[in-house]
XYZ file of C-alpha atoms in Angstrom:
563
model
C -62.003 -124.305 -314.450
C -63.591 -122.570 -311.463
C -61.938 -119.271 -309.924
C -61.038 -118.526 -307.045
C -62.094 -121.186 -304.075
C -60.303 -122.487 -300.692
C -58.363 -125.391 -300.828
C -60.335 -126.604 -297.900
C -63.082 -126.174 -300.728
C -60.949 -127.798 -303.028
C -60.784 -131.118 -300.969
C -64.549 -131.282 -300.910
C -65.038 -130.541 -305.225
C -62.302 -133.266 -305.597
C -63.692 -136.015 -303.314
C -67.492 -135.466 -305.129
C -65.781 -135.919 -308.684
C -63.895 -138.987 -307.566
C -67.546 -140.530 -306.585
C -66.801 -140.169 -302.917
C -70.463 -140.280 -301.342
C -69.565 -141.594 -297.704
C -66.686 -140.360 -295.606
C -65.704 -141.012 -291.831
C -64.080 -138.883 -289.762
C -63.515 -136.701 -286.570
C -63.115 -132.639 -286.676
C -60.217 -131.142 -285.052
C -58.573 -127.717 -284.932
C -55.838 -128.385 -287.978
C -58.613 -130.114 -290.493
C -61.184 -127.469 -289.571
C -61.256 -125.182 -292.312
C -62.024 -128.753 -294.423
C -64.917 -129.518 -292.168
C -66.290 -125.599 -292.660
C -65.960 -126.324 -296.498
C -68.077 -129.421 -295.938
C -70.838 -128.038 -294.208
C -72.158 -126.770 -297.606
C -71.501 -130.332 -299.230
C -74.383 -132.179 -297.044
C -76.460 -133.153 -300.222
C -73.378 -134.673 -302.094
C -71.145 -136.381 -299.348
C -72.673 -138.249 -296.107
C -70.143 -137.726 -293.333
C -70.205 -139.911 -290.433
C -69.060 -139.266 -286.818
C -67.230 -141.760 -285.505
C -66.291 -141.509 -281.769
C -62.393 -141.929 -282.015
C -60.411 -141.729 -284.925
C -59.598 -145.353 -285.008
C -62.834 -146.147 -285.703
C -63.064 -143.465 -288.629
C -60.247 -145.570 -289.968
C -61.524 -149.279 -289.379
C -65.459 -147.973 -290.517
C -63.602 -147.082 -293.904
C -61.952 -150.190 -294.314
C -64.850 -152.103 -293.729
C -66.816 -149.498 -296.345
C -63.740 -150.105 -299.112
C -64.413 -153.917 -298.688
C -68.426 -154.449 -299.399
C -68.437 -151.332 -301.706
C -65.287 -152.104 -303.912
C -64.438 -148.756 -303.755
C -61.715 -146.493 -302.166
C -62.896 -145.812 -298.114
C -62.349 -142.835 -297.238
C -61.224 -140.876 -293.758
C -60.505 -137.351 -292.167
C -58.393 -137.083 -288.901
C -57.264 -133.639 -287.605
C -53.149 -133.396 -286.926
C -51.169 -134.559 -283.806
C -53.335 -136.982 -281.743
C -56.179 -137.410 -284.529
C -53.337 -138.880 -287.139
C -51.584 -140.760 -285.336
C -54.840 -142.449 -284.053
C -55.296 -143.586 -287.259
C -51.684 -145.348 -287.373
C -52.845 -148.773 -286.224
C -55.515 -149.000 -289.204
C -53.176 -147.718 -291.730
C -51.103 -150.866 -291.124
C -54.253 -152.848 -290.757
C -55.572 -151.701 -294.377
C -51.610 -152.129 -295.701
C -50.792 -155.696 -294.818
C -54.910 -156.783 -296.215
C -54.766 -154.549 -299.018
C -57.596 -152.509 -298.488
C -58.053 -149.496 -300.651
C -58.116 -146.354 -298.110
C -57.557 -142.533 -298.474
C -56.826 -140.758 -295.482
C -56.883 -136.593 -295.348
C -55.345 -135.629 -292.106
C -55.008 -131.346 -291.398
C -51.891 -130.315 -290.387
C -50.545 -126.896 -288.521
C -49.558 -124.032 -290.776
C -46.716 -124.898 -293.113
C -44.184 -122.151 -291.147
C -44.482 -123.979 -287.791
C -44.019 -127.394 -289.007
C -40.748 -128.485 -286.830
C -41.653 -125.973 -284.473
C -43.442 -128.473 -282.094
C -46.698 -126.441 -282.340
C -49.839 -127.787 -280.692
C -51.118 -130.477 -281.982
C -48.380 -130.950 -284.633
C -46.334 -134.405 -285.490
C -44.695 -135.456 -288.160
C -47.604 -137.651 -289.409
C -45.726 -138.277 -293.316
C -42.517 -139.917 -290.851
C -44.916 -142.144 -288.719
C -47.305 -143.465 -291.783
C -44.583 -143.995 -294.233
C -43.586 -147.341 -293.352
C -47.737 -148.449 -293.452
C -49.094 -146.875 -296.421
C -48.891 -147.244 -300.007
C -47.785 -144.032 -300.513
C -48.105 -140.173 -298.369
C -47.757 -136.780 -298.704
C -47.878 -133.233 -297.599
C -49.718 -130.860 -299.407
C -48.225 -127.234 -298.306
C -50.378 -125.085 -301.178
C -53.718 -124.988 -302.124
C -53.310 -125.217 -305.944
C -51.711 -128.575 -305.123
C -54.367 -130.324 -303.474
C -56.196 -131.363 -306.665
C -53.483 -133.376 -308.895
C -52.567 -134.788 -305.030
C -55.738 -136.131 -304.470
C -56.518 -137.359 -307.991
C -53.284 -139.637 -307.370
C -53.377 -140.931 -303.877
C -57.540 -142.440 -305.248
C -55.552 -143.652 -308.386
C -52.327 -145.004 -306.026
C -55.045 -146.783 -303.536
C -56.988 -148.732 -305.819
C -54.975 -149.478 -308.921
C -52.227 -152.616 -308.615
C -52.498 -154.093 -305.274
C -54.519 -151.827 -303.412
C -53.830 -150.285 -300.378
C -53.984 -147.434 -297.555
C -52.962 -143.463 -299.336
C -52.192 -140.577 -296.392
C -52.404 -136.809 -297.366
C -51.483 -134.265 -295.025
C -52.876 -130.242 -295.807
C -51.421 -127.592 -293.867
C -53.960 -125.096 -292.690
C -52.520 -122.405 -294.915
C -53.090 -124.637 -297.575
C -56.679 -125.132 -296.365
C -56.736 -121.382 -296.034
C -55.104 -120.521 -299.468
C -57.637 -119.521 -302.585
C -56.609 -121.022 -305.913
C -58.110 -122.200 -309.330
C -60.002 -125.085 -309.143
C -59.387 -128.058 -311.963
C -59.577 -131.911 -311.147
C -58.312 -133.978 -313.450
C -58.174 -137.573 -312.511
C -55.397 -139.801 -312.948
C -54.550 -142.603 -314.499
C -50.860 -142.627 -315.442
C -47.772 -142.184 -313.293
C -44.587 -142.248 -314.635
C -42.397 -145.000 -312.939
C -45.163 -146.827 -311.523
C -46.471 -149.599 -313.103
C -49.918 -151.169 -311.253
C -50.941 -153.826 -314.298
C -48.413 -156.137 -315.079
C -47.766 -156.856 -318.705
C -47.934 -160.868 -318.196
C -44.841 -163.031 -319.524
C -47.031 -165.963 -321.462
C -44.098 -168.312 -321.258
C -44.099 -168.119 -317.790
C -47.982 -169.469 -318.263
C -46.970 -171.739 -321.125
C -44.601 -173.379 -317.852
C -47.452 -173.201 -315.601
C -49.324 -175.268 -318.319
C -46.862 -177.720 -318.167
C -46.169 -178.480 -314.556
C -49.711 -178.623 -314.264
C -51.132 -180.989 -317.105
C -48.323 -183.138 -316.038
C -48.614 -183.417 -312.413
C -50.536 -186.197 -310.289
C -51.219 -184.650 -307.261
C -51.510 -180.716 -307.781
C -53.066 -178.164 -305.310
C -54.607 -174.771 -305.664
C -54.322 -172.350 -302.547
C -55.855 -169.267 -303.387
C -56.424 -166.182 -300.947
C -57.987 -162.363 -301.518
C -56.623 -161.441 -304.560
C -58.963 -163.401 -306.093
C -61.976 -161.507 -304.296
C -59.833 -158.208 -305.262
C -59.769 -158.640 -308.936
C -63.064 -159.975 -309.283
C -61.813 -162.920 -310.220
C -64.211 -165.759 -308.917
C -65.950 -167.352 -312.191
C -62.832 -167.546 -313.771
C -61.786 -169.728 -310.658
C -64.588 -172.152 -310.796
C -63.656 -172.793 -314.457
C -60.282 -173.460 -313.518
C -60.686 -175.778 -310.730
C -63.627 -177.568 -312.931
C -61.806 -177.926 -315.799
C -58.125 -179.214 -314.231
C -60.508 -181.253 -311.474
C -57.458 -179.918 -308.794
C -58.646 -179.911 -305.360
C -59.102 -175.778 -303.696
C -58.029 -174.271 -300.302
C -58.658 -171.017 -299.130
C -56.363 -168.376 -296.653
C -57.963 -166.927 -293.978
C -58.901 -163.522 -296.075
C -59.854 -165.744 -299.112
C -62.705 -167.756 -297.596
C -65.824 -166.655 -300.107
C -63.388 -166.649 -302.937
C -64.605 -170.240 -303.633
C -67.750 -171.896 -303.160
C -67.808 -173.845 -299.480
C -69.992 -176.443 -301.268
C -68.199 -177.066 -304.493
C -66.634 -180.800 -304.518
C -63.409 -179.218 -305.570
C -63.067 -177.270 -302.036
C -61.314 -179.025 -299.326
C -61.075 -176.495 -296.608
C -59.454 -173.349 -295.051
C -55.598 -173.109 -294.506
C -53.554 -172.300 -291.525
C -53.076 -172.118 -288.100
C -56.484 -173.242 -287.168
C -57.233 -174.356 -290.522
C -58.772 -177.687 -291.335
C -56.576 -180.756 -291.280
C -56.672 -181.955 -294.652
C -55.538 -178.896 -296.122
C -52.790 -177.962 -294.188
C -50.852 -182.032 -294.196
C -51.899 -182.366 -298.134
C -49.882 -179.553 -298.371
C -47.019 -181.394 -297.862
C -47.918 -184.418 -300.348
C -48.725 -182.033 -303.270
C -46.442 -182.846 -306.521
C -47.348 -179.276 -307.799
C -48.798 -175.697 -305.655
C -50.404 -173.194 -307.277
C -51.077 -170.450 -305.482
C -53.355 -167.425 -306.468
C -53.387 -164.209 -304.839
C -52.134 -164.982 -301.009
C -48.264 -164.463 -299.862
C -47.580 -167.650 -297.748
C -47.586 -166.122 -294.498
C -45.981 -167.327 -291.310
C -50.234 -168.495 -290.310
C -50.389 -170.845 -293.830
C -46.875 -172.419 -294.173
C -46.066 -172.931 -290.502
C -41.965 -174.024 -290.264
C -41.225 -172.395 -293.702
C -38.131 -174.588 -293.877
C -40.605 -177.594 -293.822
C -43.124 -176.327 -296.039
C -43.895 -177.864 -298.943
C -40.392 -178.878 -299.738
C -41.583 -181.550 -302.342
C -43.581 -179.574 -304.497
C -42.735 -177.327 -307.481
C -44.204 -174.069 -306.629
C -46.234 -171.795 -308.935
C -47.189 -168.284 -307.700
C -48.952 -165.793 -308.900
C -49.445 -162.325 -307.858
C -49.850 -158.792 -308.633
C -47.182 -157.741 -306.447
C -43.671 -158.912 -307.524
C -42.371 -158.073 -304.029
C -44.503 -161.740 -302.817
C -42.789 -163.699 -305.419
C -39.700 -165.698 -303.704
C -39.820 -163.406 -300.962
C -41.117 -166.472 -298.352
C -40.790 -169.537 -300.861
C -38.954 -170.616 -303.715
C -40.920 -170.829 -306.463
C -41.047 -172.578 -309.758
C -42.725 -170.197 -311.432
C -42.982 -166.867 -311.189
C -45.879 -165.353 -312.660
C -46.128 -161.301 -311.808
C -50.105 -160.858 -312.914
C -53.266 -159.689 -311.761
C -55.205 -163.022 -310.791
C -58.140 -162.296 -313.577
C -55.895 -161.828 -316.295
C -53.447 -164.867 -315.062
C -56.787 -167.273 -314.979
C -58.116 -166.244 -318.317
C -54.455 -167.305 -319.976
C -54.369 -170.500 -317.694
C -57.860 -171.324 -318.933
C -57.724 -170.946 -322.353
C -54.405 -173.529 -322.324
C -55.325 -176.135 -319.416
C -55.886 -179.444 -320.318
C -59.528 -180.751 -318.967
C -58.252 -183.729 -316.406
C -59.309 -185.042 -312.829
C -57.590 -186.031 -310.062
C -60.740 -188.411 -308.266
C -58.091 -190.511 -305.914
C -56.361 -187.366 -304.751
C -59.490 -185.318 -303.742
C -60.327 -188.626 -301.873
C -57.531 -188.659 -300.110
C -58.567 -185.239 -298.829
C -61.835 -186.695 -297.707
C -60.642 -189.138 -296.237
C -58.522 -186.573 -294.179
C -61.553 -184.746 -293.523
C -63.988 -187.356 -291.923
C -60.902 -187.876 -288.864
C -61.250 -184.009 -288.237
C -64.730 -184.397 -288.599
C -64.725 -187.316 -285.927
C -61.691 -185.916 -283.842
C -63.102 -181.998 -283.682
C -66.026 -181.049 -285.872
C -69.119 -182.862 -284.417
C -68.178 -182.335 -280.897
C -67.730 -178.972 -281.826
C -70.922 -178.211 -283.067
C -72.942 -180.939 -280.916
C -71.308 -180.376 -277.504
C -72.667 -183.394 -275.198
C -72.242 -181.004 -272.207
C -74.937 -177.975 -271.258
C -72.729 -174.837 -272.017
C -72.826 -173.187 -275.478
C -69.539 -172.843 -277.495
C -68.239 -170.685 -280.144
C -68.771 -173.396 -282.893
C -72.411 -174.330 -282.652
C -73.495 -170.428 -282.372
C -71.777 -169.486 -285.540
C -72.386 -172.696 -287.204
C -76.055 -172.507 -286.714
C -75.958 -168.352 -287.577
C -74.264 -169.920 -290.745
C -77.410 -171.959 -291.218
C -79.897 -169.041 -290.392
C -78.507 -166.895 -293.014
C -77.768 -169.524 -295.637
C -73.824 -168.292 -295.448
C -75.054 -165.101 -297.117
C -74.511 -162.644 -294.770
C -71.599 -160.318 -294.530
C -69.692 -161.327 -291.553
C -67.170 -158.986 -289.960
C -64.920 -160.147 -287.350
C -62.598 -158.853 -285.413
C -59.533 -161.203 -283.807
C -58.976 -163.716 -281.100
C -60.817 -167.472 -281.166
C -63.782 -166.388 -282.473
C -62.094 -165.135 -285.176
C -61.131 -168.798 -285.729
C -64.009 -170.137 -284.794
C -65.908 -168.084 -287.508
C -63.270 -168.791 -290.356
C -64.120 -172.128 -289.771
C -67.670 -172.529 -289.061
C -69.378 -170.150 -291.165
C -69.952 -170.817 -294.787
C -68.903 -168.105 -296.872
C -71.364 -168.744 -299.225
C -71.707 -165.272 -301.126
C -68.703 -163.429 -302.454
C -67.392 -160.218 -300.263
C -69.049 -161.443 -297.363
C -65.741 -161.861 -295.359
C -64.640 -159.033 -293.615
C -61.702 -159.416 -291.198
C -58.239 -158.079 -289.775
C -56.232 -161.032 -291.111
C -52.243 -160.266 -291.239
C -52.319 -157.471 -288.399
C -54.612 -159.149 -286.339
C -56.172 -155.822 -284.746
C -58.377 -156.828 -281.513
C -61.386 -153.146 -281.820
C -61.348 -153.470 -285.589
C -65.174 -155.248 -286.066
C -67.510 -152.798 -284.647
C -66.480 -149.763 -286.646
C -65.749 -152.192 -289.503
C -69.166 -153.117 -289.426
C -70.733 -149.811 -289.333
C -68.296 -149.690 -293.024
C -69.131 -152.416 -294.390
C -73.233 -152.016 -293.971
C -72.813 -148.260 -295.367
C -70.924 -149.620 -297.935
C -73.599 -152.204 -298.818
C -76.923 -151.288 -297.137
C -79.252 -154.010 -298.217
C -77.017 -156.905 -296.612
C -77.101 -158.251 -293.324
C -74.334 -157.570 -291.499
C -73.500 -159.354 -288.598
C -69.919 -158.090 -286.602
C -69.193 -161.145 -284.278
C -66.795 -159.991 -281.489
C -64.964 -161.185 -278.597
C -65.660 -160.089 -275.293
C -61.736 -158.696 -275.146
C -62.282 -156.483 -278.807
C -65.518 -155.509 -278.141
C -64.297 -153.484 -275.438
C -61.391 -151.946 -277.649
C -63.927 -149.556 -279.970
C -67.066 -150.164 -277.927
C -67.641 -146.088 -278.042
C -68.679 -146.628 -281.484
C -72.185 -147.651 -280.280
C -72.368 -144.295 -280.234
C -72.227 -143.598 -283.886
C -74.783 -146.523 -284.104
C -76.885 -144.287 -281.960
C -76.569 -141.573 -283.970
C -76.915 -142.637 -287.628
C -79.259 -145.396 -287.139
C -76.582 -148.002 -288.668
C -78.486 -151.492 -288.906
C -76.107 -154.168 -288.015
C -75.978 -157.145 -285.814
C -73.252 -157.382 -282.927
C -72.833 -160.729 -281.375
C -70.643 -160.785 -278.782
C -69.446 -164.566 -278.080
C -68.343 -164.163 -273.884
C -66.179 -166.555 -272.591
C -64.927 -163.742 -270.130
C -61.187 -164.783 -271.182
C -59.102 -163.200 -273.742
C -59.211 -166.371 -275.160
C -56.620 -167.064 -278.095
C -53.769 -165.962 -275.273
C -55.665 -168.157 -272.595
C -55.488 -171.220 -275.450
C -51.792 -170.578 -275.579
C -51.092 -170.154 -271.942
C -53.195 -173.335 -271.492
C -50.979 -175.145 -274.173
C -47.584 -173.754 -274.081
C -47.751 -171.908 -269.964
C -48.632 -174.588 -268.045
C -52.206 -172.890 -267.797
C -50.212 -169.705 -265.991
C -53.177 -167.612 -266.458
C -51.339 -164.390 -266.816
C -53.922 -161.505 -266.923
C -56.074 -163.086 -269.238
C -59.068 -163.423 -267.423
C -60.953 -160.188 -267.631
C -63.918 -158.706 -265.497
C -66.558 -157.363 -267.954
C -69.644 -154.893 -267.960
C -73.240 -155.348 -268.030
C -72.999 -155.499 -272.214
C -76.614 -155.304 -272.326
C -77.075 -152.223 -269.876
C -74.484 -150.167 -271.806
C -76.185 -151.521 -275.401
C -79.657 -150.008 -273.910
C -77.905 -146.912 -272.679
C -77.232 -146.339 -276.723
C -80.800 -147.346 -277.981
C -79.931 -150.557 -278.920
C -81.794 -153.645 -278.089
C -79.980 -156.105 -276.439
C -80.103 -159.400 -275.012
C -78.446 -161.798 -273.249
C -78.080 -165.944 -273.431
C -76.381 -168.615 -271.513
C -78.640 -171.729 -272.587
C -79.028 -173.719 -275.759
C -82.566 -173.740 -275.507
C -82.750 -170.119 -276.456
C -79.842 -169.929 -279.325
C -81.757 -170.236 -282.191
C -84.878 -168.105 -280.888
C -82.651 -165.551 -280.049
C -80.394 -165.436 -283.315
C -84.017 -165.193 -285.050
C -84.702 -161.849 -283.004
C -81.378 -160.704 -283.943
C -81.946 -161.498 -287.389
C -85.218 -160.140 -288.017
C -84.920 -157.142 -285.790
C -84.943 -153.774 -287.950
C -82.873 -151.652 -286.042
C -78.968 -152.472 -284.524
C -79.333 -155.684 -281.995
C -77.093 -156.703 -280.115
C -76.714 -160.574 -278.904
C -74.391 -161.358 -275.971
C -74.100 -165.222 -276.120
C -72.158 -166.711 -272.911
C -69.986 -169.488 -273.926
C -68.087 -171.875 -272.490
C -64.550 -170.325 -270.541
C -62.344 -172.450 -271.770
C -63.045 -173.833 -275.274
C -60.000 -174.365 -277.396
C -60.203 -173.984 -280.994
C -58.665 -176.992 -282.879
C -56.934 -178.284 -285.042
C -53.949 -175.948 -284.712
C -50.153 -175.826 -286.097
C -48.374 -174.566 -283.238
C -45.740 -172.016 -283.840
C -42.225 -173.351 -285.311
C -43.866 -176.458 -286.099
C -44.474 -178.097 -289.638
C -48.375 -178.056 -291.422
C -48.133 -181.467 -291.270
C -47.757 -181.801 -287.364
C -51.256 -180.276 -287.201
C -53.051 -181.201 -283.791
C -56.918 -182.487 -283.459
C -56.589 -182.163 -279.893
């Protein structure tokens, strides 16, 4: 036990013996007695200076996702926590492992309406995993040994702890002790084997079954033991949006990515299944479409660490509360070894009309303006599907869940059930830190880019290595899709005037370049590529490009449109 330190101190001693090496953040007046305590900390903890809080949050998702770790942020009070609201609910809805310390005015003005002072635990409490104010320095600690344990154990997800200054101020006896027990909370389920034994059954018995599996797979590590599932029932794979790189693109068992702008097969099989197994996703509105149409012929097996998914969208079958690792290893060991040849081909055989209808037009236009498709499709070639690829969220979003090969697990970095447009750039800086000898490539709308584009700036200043390519069809696009569709193509505000991206690239050091012709695609995605320092790639693409197939909202997966 150490005597007599700060608690700003304490904050600093706590973070190095939880392994924290990286944190983002932004100084302010309530969180600066934290930042002072820092200053002597340079050798143990890198701290990087994001240009808006936002970012500090997004940069720490992206750094929790290719590190496996807890990211980890600082935000001053007022302003500088509530900027961090929108990637608190980000990191809660995609279960992304975050501690946020946010400084907070002296404990005896709180509900005074001091400067700079809101009620940050009120506002984060509905997007966080858990929060708290820390008022005393001998506190701070126990407090921060359980939000790391809260973020990271069970289904992980975003932790918020607020220090008062005095508490910052205050001297106390230092002792960290990290945790790994709370009473009432229970983060590994304890799994009921006849609920598996029932699995068993349905499956072994069923002629048509279908595995959907989605991030908790990536989150619990749990990716051999799905090959050896799926190899040794021969049932046919699809992957959610936030699950792509959970199974092998080129395995004979995959069939394609589910939802909105999923592939075809996947989404009408879905409603021609005998038996669903699903593994780590929660049937979102984007997978099942008309809920009341989805999948109504199927028994239903779900499993998931959080009981809160089970039945709360579908009615399932089964039930099986479990982490995904320790649910597969059971499932394994009882599965009977089959195959299910004329079912996977009908899945093929589903496949070659979207391949026809969508696919090859998609990436071989016939006309002389680049789209989306063929520029990720061929950066999916260039870097074997290896690369970590961050996006952020419109139709390139789409176009990337569909066109790149997630070939390399943890390589799929995206907002997926918040949907936040800004979220790539500083997600990118994240998820390089958090894995430095990866490529990282952050491919970003026109519309997003614009959202965080200050964070070229922290680029600038910490020599971050990624690769921005910016895919401009000067349109917020997915709302121009929709307006096309569903408006009568009523245009409303959706066309948007943009910068010289280039200029303003250069004006932060970064090398930048421009492209509106095939001809110079794959030259230019090998500059980007090879280039040793940030690049960034501006590729003009065709204005109105729809991205198809795509379940329109209300209707059923099987009313899926090619066109």
């Amino acid at each position: 036990m150490e005597k007599e330190i700060r608690g700003a101190e304490a904050v600093i001693k706590s973070l190095v013996a939880e392994g924290v090496h990286t944190i983002f953040g932004y100084p302010g007046g309530a969180i600066m007695p934290i930042y002072d305590a820092l200053y002597d900390y340079k050798e143990e903890i890198n701290h990087i200076l994001v240009r808006h809080e936002q970012g500090a949050i997004h940069a720490a998702q992206g750094f929790a996702r290719t590190s496996e770790t807890c990211g980890v942020c600082f935000a001053t009070s007022g302003p500088g926590a509530t900027n961090l609201i929108t990637g608190l609910a980000d990191a809660m809805i995609d279960s992304t492992p975050v501690v946020c310390i946010t400084g907070q005015v002296a404990s005896h003005l709180l509900g005074t309406d001091a400067f700079q002072e809101t009620d940050v635990i009120g506002i984060s409490m509905p997007v966080t995993k858990w929060n708290t104010q820390v008022k005393r320095a001998e506190d701070i600690p126990a407090v921060l040994a359980k939000a790391f344990f809260i973020a990271r154990s069970g289904r992980p997800g975003p932790v918020l702890v607020d220090i008062t200054k005095d508490a910052q101020f205050g001297m106390m006896d230092f002792n960290y002790v990290p945790c790994n027990d709370i009473r009432s909370y229970f983060p590994n389920p304890v799994i009921n084997v006849s609920k598996i034994d029932a699995a068993i059954k349905l499956i072994n018995e069923s002629k048509k079954p279908y595995l959907l599996v989605g991030q908790g797979i990536t989150l619990s590590n749990a990716e051999q033991e799905l090959v050896e599932f799926a190899e040794k029932s021969g049932i046919p794979v699809a992957s959610t949006l936030l699950g792509l790189g959970a199974f092998p693109p080129d395995h004979p068992l995959y069939v394609g990515y589910l939802g909105m702008h999923g592939n075809y097969a996947p989404n009408i099989k879905t409603n021609e299944c005998d038996v669903l197994i699903a593994i780590g996703m929660r049937f979102d509105d984007r997978v099942t479409g008309d809920v009341s149409r989805y999948a109504k012929q199927a028994k239903i097996i779900h499993i998931d660490i959080d009981f809160a998914e089970l039945n709360k969208i579908v009615t399932n079958e089964v039930s099986i509360h479990a982490d995904a690792k320790d649910a597969l290893l059971l499932l394994n060991s009882k599965v009977e070894k089959r195959s299910h040849d004329a079912w996977i081909q009908e899945f093929r055989d589903a496949e070659k009309l979207e391949v026809e209808a969508v696919i090859e037009d998609a990436i071989h236009p016939k006309h002389d303006r680049l789209q989306m498709a063929e520029v990720v499709n061929m950066l999916s070639e260039k870097t074997d599907g290896k690369a970590i690829i961050v996006t952020d969220v419109g139709q390139h979003q789409m176009v990337t869940s569909r066109y790149y090969q997630y070939k390399a697990q943890n390589t799929n970095i995206t907002s997926g059930g918040l949907g936040t447009m800004g979220f790539a750039l500083p997600a990118a800086i994240g998820a390089k830190l958090g894995n430095p000898s990866k490529t990282v490539v952050a491919i970003i709308g026109d519309g997003g880019f614009q959202m965080t584009i200050q964070e070229l700036g922290t680029i600038l200043q910490f020599k971050i290595d990624i690769k921005i390519l910016i895919l401009n069809n000067n349109f917020l696009g997915m709302v121009r899709q929709w307006q096309e569709m569903f408006f009568e193509k009523r245009y409303s505000f959706t066309d948007i005037v943009n910068p010289n991206f280039t200029q303003i690239a250069k004006g932060y050091d970064i090398e930048a370049r421009k492209i509106d012709q095939r001809t110079e695609l794959s030259e230019a995605l090998d500059v980007m590529l090879t280039s040793k320092a940030a690049y960034l790639l501006e590729a003009v693409v065709e204005q109105e490009e729809n991205v198809f197939p795509m379940v329109a909202t209300g209707a059923s997966v099987s009313e899926i449109r090619l066109n």
